[in-house]
mmCIF file of C-alpha atoms in Angstrom:
data_model
loop_
_atom_site.group_PDB
_atom_site.id
_atom_site.type_symbol
_atom_site.label_atom_id
_atom_site.label_comp_id
_atom_site.label_asym_id
_atom_site.label_seq_id
_atom_site.Cartn_x
_atom_site.Cartn_y
_atom_site.Cartn_z
ATOM 1 C CA MET A 819 0.000 0.000 0.000
ATOM 2 C CA LYS A 820 2.834 2.374 0.895
ATOM 3 C CA LEU A 821 4.618 1.551 -2.373
ATOM 4 C CA ILE A 822 1.506 2.327 -4.426
ATOM 5 C CA ALA A 823 0.996 5.600 -2.536
ATOM 6 C CA GLU A 824 4.588 6.662 -3.220
ATOM 7 C CA ILE A 825 4.300 5.801 -6.916
ATOM 8 C CA ILE A 826 1.092 7.835 -7.198
ATOM 9 C CA ALA A 827 2.694 10.740 -5.303
ATOM 10 C CA CYS A 828 5.663 10.782 -7.707
ATOM 11 C CA ILE A 829 3.343 10.809 -10.702
ATOM 12 C CA ILE A 830 1.226 13.635 -9.263
ATOM 13 C CA ILE A 831 4.264 15.759 -8.327
ATOM 14 C CA GLY A 832 5.884 15.252 -11.707
ATOM 15 C CA TYR A 833 2.744 15.863 -13.735
ATOM 16 C CA ALA A 834 1.823 18.995 -11.739
ATOM 17 C CA LEU A 835 5.254 20.528 -12.286
ATOM 18 C CA GLY A 836 5.246 19.532 -15.944
ATOM 19 C CA SER A 837 1.881 21.185 -16.498
ATOM 20 C CA LEU A 838 3.308 24.595 -15.592
ATOM 21 C CA SER A 839 3.882 26.373 -18.907
ATOM 22 C CA PRO A 840 6.225 29.387 -18.994
ATOM 23 C CA SER A 841 5.798 29.474 -22.782
ATOM 24 C CA TYR A 842 2.055 30.017 -22.457
ATOM 25 C CA LEU A 843 2.441 32.695 -19.774
ATOM 26 C CA LEU A 844 5.112 34.621 -21.683
ATOM 27 C CA GLY A 845 3.048 34.402 -24.865
ATOM 28 C CA LYS A 846 -0.042 35.766 -23.114
ATOM 29 C CA ARG A 847 1.934 38.791 -21.934
ATOM 30 C CA LYS A 848 2.663 39.649 -25.575
ATOM 31 C CA GLY A 849 -0.825 38.885 -26.849
ATOM 32 C CA TYR A 850 -0.114 35.415 -28.266
ATOM 33 C CA ASP A 851 -1.621 32.040 -27.522
ATOM 34 C CA VAL A 852 1.245 29.642 -28.181
ATOM 35 C CA ARG A 853 -1.247 26.782 -28.604
ATOM 36 C CA ARG A 854 -2.615 28.422 -31.741
ATOM 37 C CA ASP A 855 -0.097 30.999 -32.959
ATOM 38 C CA GLY A 856 3.227 30.199 -34.597
ATOM 39 C CA SER A 857 3.838 26.465 -34.724
ATOM 40 C CA GLY A 858 0.964 25.862 -32.305
ATOM 41 C CA ASN A 859 2.999 24.261 -29.513
ATOM 42 C CA ALA A 860 3.387 25.541 -25.955
ATOM 43 C CA GLY A 861 7.135 25.067 -25.787
ATOM 44 C CA ALA A 862 10.462 26.826 -26.155
ATOM 45 C CA SER A 863 10.775 26.461 -29.937
ATOM 46 C CA ASN A 864 7.465 28.233 -30.586
ATOM 47 C CA THR A 865 8.417 30.883 -28.045
ATOM 48 C CA PHE A 866 11.482 31.568 -30.202
ATOM 49 C CA ILE A 867 9.325 31.866 -33.322
ATOM 50 C CA LEU A 868 6.844 34.254 -31.687
ATOM 51 C CA LEU A 869 8.844 36.134 -29.056
ATOM 52 C CA GLY A 870 12.515 35.881 -29.946
ATOM 53 C CA ALA A 871 15.736 34.667 -28.381
ATOM 54 C CA LYS A 872 15.418 36.109 -24.845
ATOM 55 C CA ALA A 873 12.010 34.542 -24.255
ATOM 56 C CA PHE A 874 13.276 31.302 -25.804
ATOM 57 C CA PHE A 875 16.198 31.017 -23.380
ATOM 58 C CA LEU A 876 14.008 31.902 -20.389
ATOM 59 C CA THR A 877 11.419 29.313 -21.376
ATOM 60 C CA THR A 878 14.069 26.675 -21.999
ATOM 61 C CA ILE A 879 15.690 27.247 -18.601
ATOM 62 C CA LEU A 880 12.364 27.122 -16.770
ATOM 63 C CA ASP A 881 11.286 23.958 -18.598
ATOM 64 C CA ILE A 882 14.593 22.318 -17.712
ATOM 65 C CA LEU A 883 14.323 23.403 -14.081
ATOM 66 C CA LYS A 884 10.787 22.109 -13.586
ATOM 67 C CA ALA A 885 11.797 18.631 -14.789
ATOM 68 C CA TYR A 886 14.992 18.774 -12.733
ATOM 69 C CA ALA A 887 12.849 19.653 -9.712
ATOM 70 C CA ALA A 888 10.394 16.827 -10.405
ATOM 71 C CA PHE A 889 13.176 14.240 -10.659
ATOM 72 C CA THR A 890 15.050 15.544 -7.604
ATOM 73 C CA ILE A 891 12.057 16.123 -5.320
ATOM 74 C CA CYS A 892 10.715 12.623 -5.912
ATOM 75 C CA ARG A 893 14.097 10.983 -5.453
ATOM 76 C CA VAL A 894 14.721 12.854 -2.171
ATOM 77 C CA ALA A 895 11.174 12.510 -0.838
ATOM 78 C CA PHE A 896 10.968 8.777 -1.482
ATOM 79 C CA PRO A 897 14.504 7.386 -1.055
ATOM 80 C CA GLN A 898 13.262 3.812 -0.597
ATOM 81 C CA LEU A 899 11.590 3.883 -4.014
ATOM 82 C CA THR A 900 14.389 3.211 -6.504
ATOM 83 C CA ALA A 901 12.405 4.467 -9.473
ATOM 84 C CA ALA A 902 11.102 7.617 -7.742
ATOM 85 C CA GLY A 903 13.185 10.013 -9.848
ATOM 86 C CA ALA A 904 12.304 8.241 -13.075
ATOM 87 C CA LEU A 905 8.592 8.286 -12.197
ATOM 88 C CA GLY A 906 8.602 11.980 -11.338
ATOM 89 C CA GLY A 907 10.701 12.926 -14.354
ATOM 90 C CA THR A 908 8.639 10.916 -16.807
ATOM 91 C CA ALA A 909 5.393 12.290 -15.396
ATOM 92 C CA CYS A 910 6.832 15.804 -15.751
ATOM 93 C CA VAL A 911 7.641 15.298 -19.438
ATOM 94 C CA ILE A 912 4.136 13.926 -20.036
ATOM 95 C CA GLY A 913 2.649 16.852 -18.096
ATOM 96 C CA HIS A 914 4.628 19.270 -20.259
ATOM 97 C CA ILE A 915 3.378 17.639 -23.451
ATOM 98 C CA TYR A 916 -0.207 17.113 -22.262
ATOM 99 C CA PRO A 917 -0.944 19.751 -19.569
ATOM 100 C CA VAL A 918 -4.494 19.499 -18.256
ATOM 101 C CA LEU A 919 -4.692 23.255 -17.586
ATOM 102 C CA LEU A 920 -4.002 23.993 -21.265
ATOM 103 C CA GLY A 921 -6.453 21.443 -22.633
ATOM 104 C CA PHE A 922 -3.654 18.848 -23.033
ATOM 105 C CA HIS A 923 -2.022 21.091 -25.661
ATOM 106 C CA GLY A 924 1.585 21.553 -24.553
ATOM 107 C CA GLY A 925 5.112 21.484 -25.900
ATOM 108 C CA LYS A 926 7.195 18.745 -27.484
ATOM 109 C CA GLY A 927 9.246 17.734 -24.464
ATOM 110 C CA LEU A 928 12.883 18.413 -25.387
ATOM 111 C CA ALA A 929 13.788 20.881 -22.610
ATOM 112 C CA SER A 930 11.852 18.913 -19.995
ATOM 113 C CA LEU A 931 13.619 15.728 -21.039
ATOM 114 C CA GLY A 932 16.861 17.643 -20.609
ATOM 115 C CA GLY A 933 15.813 18.550 -17.078
ATOM 116 C CA VAL A 934 15.299 14.887 -16.242
ATOM 117 C CA ILE A 935 18.778 14.094 -17.574
ATOM 118 C CA LEU A 936 20.213 16.953 -15.498
ATOM 119 C CA GLY A 937 18.435 15.625 -12.409
ATOM 120 C CA TRP A 938 20.123 12.285 -12.935
ATOM 121 C CA SER A 939 23.644 13.464 -13.831
ATOM 122 C CA TRP A 940 25.062 16.845 -14.810
ATOM 123 C CA LYS A 941 27.933 15.115 -16.592
ATOM 124 C CA TRP A 942 25.559 13.113 -18.772
ATOM 125 C CA PHE A 943 23.492 16.260 -19.315
ATOM 126 C CA LEU A 944 26.516 18.021 -20.819
ATOM 127 C CA LEU A 945 27.504 14.960 -22.846
ATOM 128 C CA LEU A 946 24.015 14.471 -24.302
ATOM 129 C CA LEU A 947 23.647 18.225 -24.831
ATOM 130 C CA ALA A 948 26.767 18.117 -26.997
ATOM 131 C CA ALA A 949 25.316 15.129 -28.855
ATOM 132 C CA ALA A 950 22.063 17.054 -29.349
ATOM 133 C CA PHE A 951 23.941 19.923 -31.024
ATOM 134 C CA VAL A 952 25.702 17.471 -33.311
ATOM 135 C CA ILE A 953 22.375 15.901 -34.314
ATOM 136 C CA ALA A 954 20.694 19.268 -34.865
ATOM 137 C CA PHE A 955 23.441 20.608 -37.129
ATOM 138 C CA ALA A 956 24.457 17.382 -38.860
ATOM 139 C CA ALA A 957 20.870 16.379 -39.671
ATOM 140 C CA ARG A 958 19.879 20.057 -40.206
ATOM 141 C CA TYR A 959 16.653 19.619 -38.217
ATOM 142 C CA VAL A 960 16.265 20.472 -34.525
ATOM 143 C CA CYS A 961 13.059 18.439 -34.416
ATOM 144 C CA LEU A 962 15.069 15.208 -34.662
ATOM 145 C CA VAL A 963 16.837 15.830 -31.344
ATOM 146 C CA ALA A 964 13.984 15.093 -28.915
ATOM 147 C CA PRO A 965 12.882 11.770 -30.495
ATOM 148 C CA THR A 966 16.497 10.609 -30.662
ATOM 149 C CA MET A 967 17.297 11.587 -27.075
ATOM 150 C CA SER A 968 14.093 10.032 -25.747
ATOM 151 C CA VAL A 969 15.545 6.652 -26.765
ATOM 152 C CA VAL A 970 19.259 7.307 -26.228
ATOM 153 C CA PHE A 971 18.860 8.638 -22.682
ATOM 154 C CA PRO A 972 17.110 5.555 -21.195
ATOM 155 C CA ALA A 973 19.721 3.358 -22.899
ATOM 156 C CA CYS A 974 22.554 5.400 -21.346
ATOM 157 C CA PHE A 975 20.782 5.365 -17.982
ATOM 158 C CA TYR A 976 20.512 1.586 -18.015
ATOM 159 C CA TRP A 977 24.096 1.202 -19.219
ATOM 160 C CA GLN A 978 25.361 3.302 -16.306
ATOM 161 C CA THR A 979 23.044 2.124 -13.512
ATOM 162 C CA GLY A 980 21.812 -1.345 -14.468
ATOM 163 C CA ASP A 981 18.381 -0.203 -13.232
ATOM 164 C CA LEU A 982 16.094 -1.766 -15.829
ATOM 165 C CA ALA A 983 12.839 -0.696 -14.147
ATOM 166 C CA SER A 984 13.781 2.993 -14.068
ATOM 167 C CA ALA A 985 15.151 2.855 -17.616
ATOM 168 C CA ALA A 986 11.888 1.308 -18.831
ATOM 169 C CA ILE A 987 9.905 4.060 -17.099
ATOM 170 C CA LEU A 988 12.104 6.734 -18.704
ATOM 171 C CA LEU A 989 11.583 5.109 -22.090
ATOM 172 C CA ILE A 990 7.853 5.813 -21.741
ATOM 173 C CA CYS A 991 8.703 9.437 -22.594
ATOM 174 C CA ALA A 992 9.557 8.327 -26.127
ATOM 175 C CA ALA A 993 5.935 7.519 -27.012
ATOM 176 C CA PRO A 994 4.411 11.006 -26.491
ATOM 177 C CA ILE A 995 7.540 12.686 -27.868
ATOM 178 C CA PHE A 996 7.382 10.686 -31.101
ATOM 179 C CA LEU A 997 3.633 11.342 -31.356
ATOM 180 C CA LYS A 998 4.221 15.060 -30.920
ATOM 181 C CA HIS A 999 6.770 15.032 -33.747
ATOM 182 C CA ARG A 1000 4.688 13.175 -36.324
ATOM 183 C CA GLU A 1001 3.889 16.371 -38.216
ATOM 184 C CA ASN A 1002 7.573 17.309 -38.217
ATOM 185 C CA PHE A 1003 8.456 13.984 -39.841
ATOM 186 C CA VAL A 1004 5.819 14.583 -42.512
ATOM 187 C CA ARG A 1005 7.121 18.097 -43.167
ATOM 188 C CA ILE A 1006 10.690 16.813 -43.477
ATOM 189 C CA ARG A 1007 9.512 14.411 -46.163
ATOM 190 C CA GLU A 1008 7.647 17.211 -47.929
ATOM 191 C CA GLY A 1009 10.534 19.672 -47.599
ATOM 192 C CA THR A 1010 8.562 22.194 -45.520
ATOM 193 C CA GLU A 1011 10.109 21.626 -42.089
ATOM 194 C CA MET A 1012 12.155 24.481 -40.607
ATOM 195 C CA ARG A 1013 15.852 23.678 -40.693
ATOM 196 C CA THR A 1014 18.345 24.498 -37.963
ATOM 197 C CA SER A 1015 19.414 27.513 -40.040
ATOM 198 C CA PHE A 1016 16.171 29.191 -38.919
ATOM 199 C CA ILE A 1017 18.150 30.288 -35.850
ATOM 200 C CA TRP A 1018 20.243 32.723 -37.924
ATOM 201 C CA ASN A 1019 18.217 32.940 -41.154
ATOM 202 C CA LYS A 1020 14.580 33.305 -40.074
ATOM 203 C CA GLU A 1021 13.392 35.156 -43.162
ATOM 204 C CA GLY A 1022 15.045 32.721 -45.557
ATOM 205 C CA GLU A 1023 13.577 29.655 -43.850
ATOM 206 C CA LEU A 1024 10.106 31.188 -43.567
ATOM 207 C CA LYS A 1025 10.136 31.907 -47.292
ATOM 208 C CA ARG A 1026 11.616 28.519 -48.220
ATOM 209 C CA THR A 1027 8.935 26.625 -46.286
ATOM 210 C CA GLY A 1028 6.058 28.813 -47.459
ATOM 211 C CA HIS A 1029 5.351 30.390 -44.073
ATOM 212 C CA TRP A 1030 6.074 33.941 -45.205
ATOM 213 C CA ASN A 1031 2.997 36.109 -45.799
ATOM 214 C CA ASP A 1032 1.880 39.744 -45.623
ATOM 215 C CA THR A 1033 1.803 39.780 -41.801
ATOM 216 C CA THR A 1034 5.119 38.009 -41.193
ATOM 217 C CA GLU A 1035 7.207 41.175 -41.432
ATOM 218 C CA ASP A 1036 5.080 42.891 -38.769
ATOM 219 C CA GLN A 1037 5.260 39.826 -36.511
ATOM 220 C CA LEU A 1038 9.047 39.718 -36.760
ATOM 221 C CA GLU A 1039 9.258 43.417 -35.958
ATOM 222 C CA ARG A 1040 6.965 42.953 -32.908
ATOM 223 C CA ARG A 1041 9.284 40.424 -31.286
ATOM 224 C CA GLY A 1042 12.551 41.707 -32.693
ATOM 225 C CA ARG A 1043 14.529 40.063 -35.474
#
């Protein structure tokens, strides 16, 4: 009974923290609803599209920290439960992707997954962060990073710890992350997905993918090029 209660507590803590959306709150301050405007996702990447680099970095940091907190709080609060951190971290990623307060319309999970990795090991966080940059620039698509890391991270976790149960729980994150990226995979095939070069060539990528229209110039000016 105690074990079940602790598992439920980890899930509730993680999901509640994951459901907090800095992207949505920052967007509302500027008159945007990140669930509908831009790419339509309440995450850091859409914050960059709509609000620019400063808001992007703030959102990314906060999304990382909430998942770090979920992993750490659960692990400290329930030390006898080996998988406590994995449960809290996984629930946080799912809460970020499907937040009840936003009608289950959240982000795509990359920064929150990073927070879980950071909660486990800062050394592995830096190592996988470096790998993420390599993937993003070598493959030319940032959207490939989260699906790849959602599988690579649990494998690395198991390799380092031998904890199969926790690794299996962490692997659950892969399912919603892949589902959230289905449209990205389709756009890659069709040639309309934003490439990594969007970071320094927004106008060129918007025009290449057909997202440039009469209001785009005004939107870019509103948030700063």
